[in-house]
C-alpha positions as a printed Julia matrix, in Angstrom:
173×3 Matrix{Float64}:
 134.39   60.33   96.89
 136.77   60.32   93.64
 137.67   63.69   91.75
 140.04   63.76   89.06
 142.5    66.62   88.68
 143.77   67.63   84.68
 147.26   68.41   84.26
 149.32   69.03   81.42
 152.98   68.07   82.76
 153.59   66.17   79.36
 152.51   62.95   79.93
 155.91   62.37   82.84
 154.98   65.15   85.14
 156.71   68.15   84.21
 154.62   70.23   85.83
 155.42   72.6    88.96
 152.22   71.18   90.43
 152.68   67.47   89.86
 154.27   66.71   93.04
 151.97   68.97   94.8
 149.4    67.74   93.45
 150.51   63.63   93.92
 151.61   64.17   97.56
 147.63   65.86   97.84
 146.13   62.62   96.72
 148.64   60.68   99.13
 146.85   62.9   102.19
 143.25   62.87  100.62
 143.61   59.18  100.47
 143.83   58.99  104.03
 140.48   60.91  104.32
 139.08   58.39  102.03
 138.97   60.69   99.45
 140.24   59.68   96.35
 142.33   62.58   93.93
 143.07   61.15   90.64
 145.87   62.74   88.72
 145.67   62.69   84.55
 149.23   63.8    83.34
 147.69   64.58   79.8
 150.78   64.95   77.11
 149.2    66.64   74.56
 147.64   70.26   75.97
 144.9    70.54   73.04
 143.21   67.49   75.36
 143.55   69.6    78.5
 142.08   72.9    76.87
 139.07   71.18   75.58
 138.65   69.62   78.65
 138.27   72.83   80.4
 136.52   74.59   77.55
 133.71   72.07   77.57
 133.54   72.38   81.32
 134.31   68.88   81.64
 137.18   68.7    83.95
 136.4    68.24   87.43
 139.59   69.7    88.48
 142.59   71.11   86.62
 146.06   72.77   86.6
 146.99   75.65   84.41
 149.14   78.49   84.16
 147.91   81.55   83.7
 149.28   84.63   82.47
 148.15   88.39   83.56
 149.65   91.65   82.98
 149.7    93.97   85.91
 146.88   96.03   85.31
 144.31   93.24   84.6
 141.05   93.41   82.98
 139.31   90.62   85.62
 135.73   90.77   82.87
 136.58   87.88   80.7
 137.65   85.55   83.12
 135.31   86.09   86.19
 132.5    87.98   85.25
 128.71   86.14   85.86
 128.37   87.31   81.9
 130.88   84.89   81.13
 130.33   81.24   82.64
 130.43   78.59   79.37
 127.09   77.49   78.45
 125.28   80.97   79.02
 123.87   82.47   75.94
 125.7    84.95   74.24
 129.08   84.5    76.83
 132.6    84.22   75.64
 132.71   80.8    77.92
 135.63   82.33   79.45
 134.55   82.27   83.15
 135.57   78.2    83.29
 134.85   78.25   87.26
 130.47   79.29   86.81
 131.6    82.06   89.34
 128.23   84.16   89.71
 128.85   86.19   92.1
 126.67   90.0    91.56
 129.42   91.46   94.32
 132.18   90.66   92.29
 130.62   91.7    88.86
 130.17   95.3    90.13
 133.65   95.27   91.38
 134.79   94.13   88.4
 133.29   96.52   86.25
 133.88   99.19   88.76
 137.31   98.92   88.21
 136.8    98.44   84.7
 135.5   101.86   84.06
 138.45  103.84   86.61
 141.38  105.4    85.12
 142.92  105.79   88.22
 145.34  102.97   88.83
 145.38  102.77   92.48
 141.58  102.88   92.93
 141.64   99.89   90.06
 144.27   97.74   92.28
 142.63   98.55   95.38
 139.65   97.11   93.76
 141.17   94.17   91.89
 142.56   93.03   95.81
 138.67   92.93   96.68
 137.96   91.04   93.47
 140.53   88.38   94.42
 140.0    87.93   97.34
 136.19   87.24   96.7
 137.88   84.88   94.05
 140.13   82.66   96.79
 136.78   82.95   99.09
 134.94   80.9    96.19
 137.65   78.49   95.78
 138.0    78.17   92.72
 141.63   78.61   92.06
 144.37   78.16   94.21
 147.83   80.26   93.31
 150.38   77.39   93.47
 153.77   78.9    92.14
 154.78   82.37   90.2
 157.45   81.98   87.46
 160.76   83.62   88.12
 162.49   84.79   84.91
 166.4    84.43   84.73
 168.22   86.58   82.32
 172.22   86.57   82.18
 174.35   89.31   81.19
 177.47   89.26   80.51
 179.47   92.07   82.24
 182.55   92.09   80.37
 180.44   93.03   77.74
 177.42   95.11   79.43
 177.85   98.16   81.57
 175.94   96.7    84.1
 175.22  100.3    86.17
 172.97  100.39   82.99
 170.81   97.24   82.99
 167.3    98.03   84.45
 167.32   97.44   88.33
 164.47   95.3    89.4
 163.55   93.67   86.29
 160.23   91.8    86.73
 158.08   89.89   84.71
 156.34   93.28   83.49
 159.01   95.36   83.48
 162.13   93.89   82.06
 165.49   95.37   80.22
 164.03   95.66   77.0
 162.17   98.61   78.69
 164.85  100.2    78.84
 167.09   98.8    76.56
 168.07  103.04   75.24
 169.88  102.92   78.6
 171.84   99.86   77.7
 175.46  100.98   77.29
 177.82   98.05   75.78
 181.57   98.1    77.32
Protein backbone atom coordinates (compact mmCIF):
# COMPACT_ATOMS: atom_id res chain seq x y z
CA UNK A 1 0.00 0.00 0.00
CA UNK A 2 1.40 3.66 -0.90
CA UNK A 3 -0.45 6.94 0.38
CA UNK A 4 0.93 10.20 -0.13
CA UNK A 5 0.70 12.87 2.56
CA UNK A 6 0.51 16.98 1.27
CA UNK A 7 2.46 19.35 3.17
CA UNK A 8 3.23 22.80 2.75
CA UNK A 9 6.66 23.19 4.80
CA UNK A 10 8.05 25.33 1.79
CA UNK A 11 9.54 23.06 -0.32
CA UNK A 12 12.69 22.26 2.82
CA UNK A 13 10.35 21.17 5.50
CA UNK A 14 9.44 23.95 7.57
CA UNK A 15 6.68 22.52 8.83
CA UNK A 16 5.95 21.46 12.63
CA UNK A 17 4.77 18.17 11.15
CA UNK A 18 7.58 17.34 8.77
CA UNK A 19 9.57 15.37 11.08
CA UNK A 20 6.55 13.79 12.45
CA UNK A 21 5.41 13.06 9.60
CA UNK A 22 9.06 11.58 7.94
CA UNK A 23 9.86 9.55 11.11
CA UNK A 24 5.86 8.05 10.37
CA UNK A 25 6.88 6.86 6.98
CA UNK A 26 10.27 5.46 8.54
CA UNK A 27 7.77 3.12 10.95
CA UNK A 28 5.03 2.54 8.19
CA UNK A 29 7.81 1.34 6.04
CA UNK A 30 8.46 -1.38 8.28
CA UNK A 31 4.76 -2.47 8.00
CA UNK A 32 5.24 -2.42 4.35
CA UNK A 33 3.32 0.44 4.05
CA UNK A 34 4.61 3.04 2.10
CA UNK A 35 3.88 7.11 3.35
CA UNK A 36 5.06 9.43 0.77
CA UNK A 37 5.79 12.93 1.88
CA UNK A 38 5.26 16.02 -0.88
CA UNK A 39 6.94 19.16 0.76
CA UNK A 40 4.94 21.43 -1.75
CA UNK A 41 6.63 25.18 -1.72
CA UNK A 42 4.07 27.04 -3.08
CA UNK A 43 0.62 26.66 -0.76
CA UNK A 44 -1.85 27.67 -3.77
CA UNK A 45 -0.74 23.82 -4.97
CA UNK A 46 -1.62 22.42 -1.54
CA UNK A 47 -5.11 24.29 -1.29
CA UNK A 48 -6.24 23.10 -4.61
CA UNK A 49 -5.16 19.90 -3.82
CA UNK A 50 -7.45 19.66 -0.96
CA UNK A 51 -10.21 21.71 -2.54
CA UNK A 52 -10.51 19.28 -5.41
CA UNK A 53 -10.46 16.44 -2.94
CA UNK A 54 -7.47 15.16 -4.49
CA UNK A 55 -5.04 14.72 -1.74
CA UNK A 56 -4.94 11.47 -0.20
CA UNK A 57 -3.53 12.83 2.89
CA UNK A 58 -2.52 16.32 4.02
CA UNK A 59 -1.16 18.72 6.70
CA UNK A 60 -2.68 22.04 7.52
CA UNK A 61 -3.11 24.44 10.11
CA UNK A 62 -6.14 25.43 11.08
CA UNK A 63 -7.38 28.29 12.83
CA UNK A 64 -10.66 28.42 15.25
CA UNK A 65 -11.88 30.94 17.59
CA UNK A 66 -13.12 29.64 20.86
CA UNK A 67 -16.64 29.55 20.36
CA UNK A 68 -16.65 27.69 16.97
CA UNK A 69 -19.28 27.40 14.48
CA UNK A 70 -18.36 23.38 13.60
CA UNK A 71 -21.32 23.78 10.22
CA UNK A 72 -18.95 24.70 7.52
CA UNK A 73 -16.33 22.43 8.15
CA UNK A 74 -18.08 19.12 9.28
CA UNK A 75 -21.49 19.23 8.47
CA UNK A 76 -22.91 16.14 5.90
CA UNK A 77 -24.36 19.48 3.95
CA UNK A 78 -20.97 20.35 3.22
CA UNK A 79 -18.71 17.43 1.69
CA UNK A 80 -17.15 18.92 -1.92
CA UNK A 81 -18.91 17.52 -4.80
CA UNK A 82 -22.54 17.61 -3.21
CA UNK A 83 -24.89 19.88 -4.93
CA UNK A 84 -25.45 23.10 -3.61
CA UNK A 85 -22.44 22.59 -0.61
CA UNK A 86 -19.83 25.14 0.18
CA UNK A 87 -17.17 22.06 -0.40
CA UNK A 88 -15.96 22.94 2.91
CA UNK A 89 -16.32 19.54 4.69
CA UNK A 90 -12.78 18.29 2.81
CA UNK A 91 -12.93 14.89 4.99
CA UNK A 92 -16.84 13.50 3.21
CA UNK A 93 -17.68 13.24 7.03
CA UNK A 94 -21.50 12.14 6.90
CA UNK A 95 -22.20 11.43 9.94
CA UNK A 96 -26.44 12.31 10.85
CA UNK A 97 -25.17 12.14 14.80
CA UNK A 98 -22.84 14.74 14.38
CA UNK A 99 -25.03 17.03 12.09
CA UNK A 100 -27.69 17.29 14.85
CA UNK A 101 -25.03 18.04 17.31
CA UNK A 102 -23.73 20.43 15.29
CA UNK A 103 -26.68 22.31 14.65
CA UNK A 104 -27.82 21.75 18.14
CA UNK A 105 -25.22 23.75 19.29
CA UNK A 106 -25.61 26.02 16.54
CA UNK A 107 -28.97 27.25 17.58
CA UNK A 108 -27.93 27.55 21.81
CA UNK A 109 -27.04 30.77 23.24
CA UNK A 110 -25.88 29.31 26.19
CA UNK A 111 -22.14 28.89 26.03
CA UNK A 112 -21.60 26.02 28.23
CA UNK A 113 -24.37 23.85 26.74
CA UNK A 114 -22.57 24.87 23.15
CA UNK A 115 -18.98 23.59 24.52
CA UNK A 116 -20.39 20.73 26.18
CA UNK A 117 -21.72 19.91 22.84
CA UNK A 118 -18.80 20.91 20.61
CA UNK A 119 -16.61 18.12 23.07
CA UNK A 120 -19.27 15.50 21.67
CA UNK A 121 -18.81 16.84 18.16
CA UNK A 122 -15.04 16.30 18.40
CA UNK A 123 -14.81 13.62 19.71
CA UNK A 124 -17.16 11.94 17.04
CA UNK A 125 -14.59 13.86 14.76
CA UNK A 126 -11.16 11.96 16.24
CA UNK A 127 -13.55 8.66 16.24
CA UNK A 128 -13.76 9.15 12.27
CA UNK A 129 -10.20 9.82 11.87
CA UNK A 130 -10.04 12.22 9.92
CA UNK A 131 -7.79 14.70 11.54
CA UNK A 132 -5.30 14.22 13.94
CA UNK A 133 -4.33 17.47 16.32
CA UNK A 134 -0.51 17.45 15.93
CA UNK A 135 0.77 20.75 17.65
CA UNK A 136 -1.08 24.15 19.02
CA UNK A 137 0.84 27.42 18.35
CA UNK A 138 2.17 29.21 21.36
CA UNK A 139 2.28 33.02 20.89
CA UNK A 140 5.33 34.93 22.45
CA UNK A 141 4.93 38.57 23.11
CA UNK A 142 7.80 40.64 24.96
CA UNK A 143 7.36 43.57 27.03
CA UNK A 144 9.57 45.61 28.09
CA UNK A 145 9.27 46.41 31.85
CA UNK A 146 11.29 49.38 32.18
CA UNK A 147 8.85 50.74 30.07
CA UNK A 148 5.42 48.78 30.92
CA UNK A 149 3.86 48.59 34.33
CA UNK A 150 3.74 45.11 34.11
CA UNK A 151 0.97 44.62 37.25
CA UNK A 152 -1.04 46.00 34.20
CA UNK A 153 -0.44 43.65 31.25
CA UNK A 154 -3.36 41.11 30.94
CA UNK A 155 -2.55 37.90 33.05
CA UNK A 156 -3.03 34.80 31.04
CA UNK A 157 -2.89 36.08 27.64
CA UNK A 158 -3.97 33.34 25.18
CA UNK A 159 -4.40 33.06 21.70
CA UNK A 160 -8.11 34.51 22.14
CA UNK A 161 -7.61 36.68 24.69
CA UNK A 162 -4.50 38.72 24.42
CA UNK A 163 -3.28 42.40 25.79
CA UNK A 164 -4.86 44.26 23.22
CA UNK A 165 -8.05 43.24 25.17
CA UNK A 166 -7.19 45.10 27.52
CA UNK A 167 -4.85 47.39 26.32
CA UNK A 168 -7.18 50.61 28.54
CA UNK A 169 -5.46 48.87 31.46
CA UNK A 170 -2.03 49.29 29.99
CA UNK A 171 -0.23 51.85 32.17
CA UNK A 172 3.32 52.98 30.59
CA UNK A 173 6.15 53.67 33.41
Amino acid sequence: MEYEVLIGAGGTGDHPTFMALSMASEALQTLGLKLIITDISNFSQLSNAVHSGSAELFAMAWGASNDPDMYQIYHSSNVVGLPGATGSNHYAIQDETLDTLIMEARNSVDQSYRKATYKQCLDIIMDWGVEIPTYQRQNAIVFGSERVNMDTVTPDITTFWGWMNDIEKLQMK
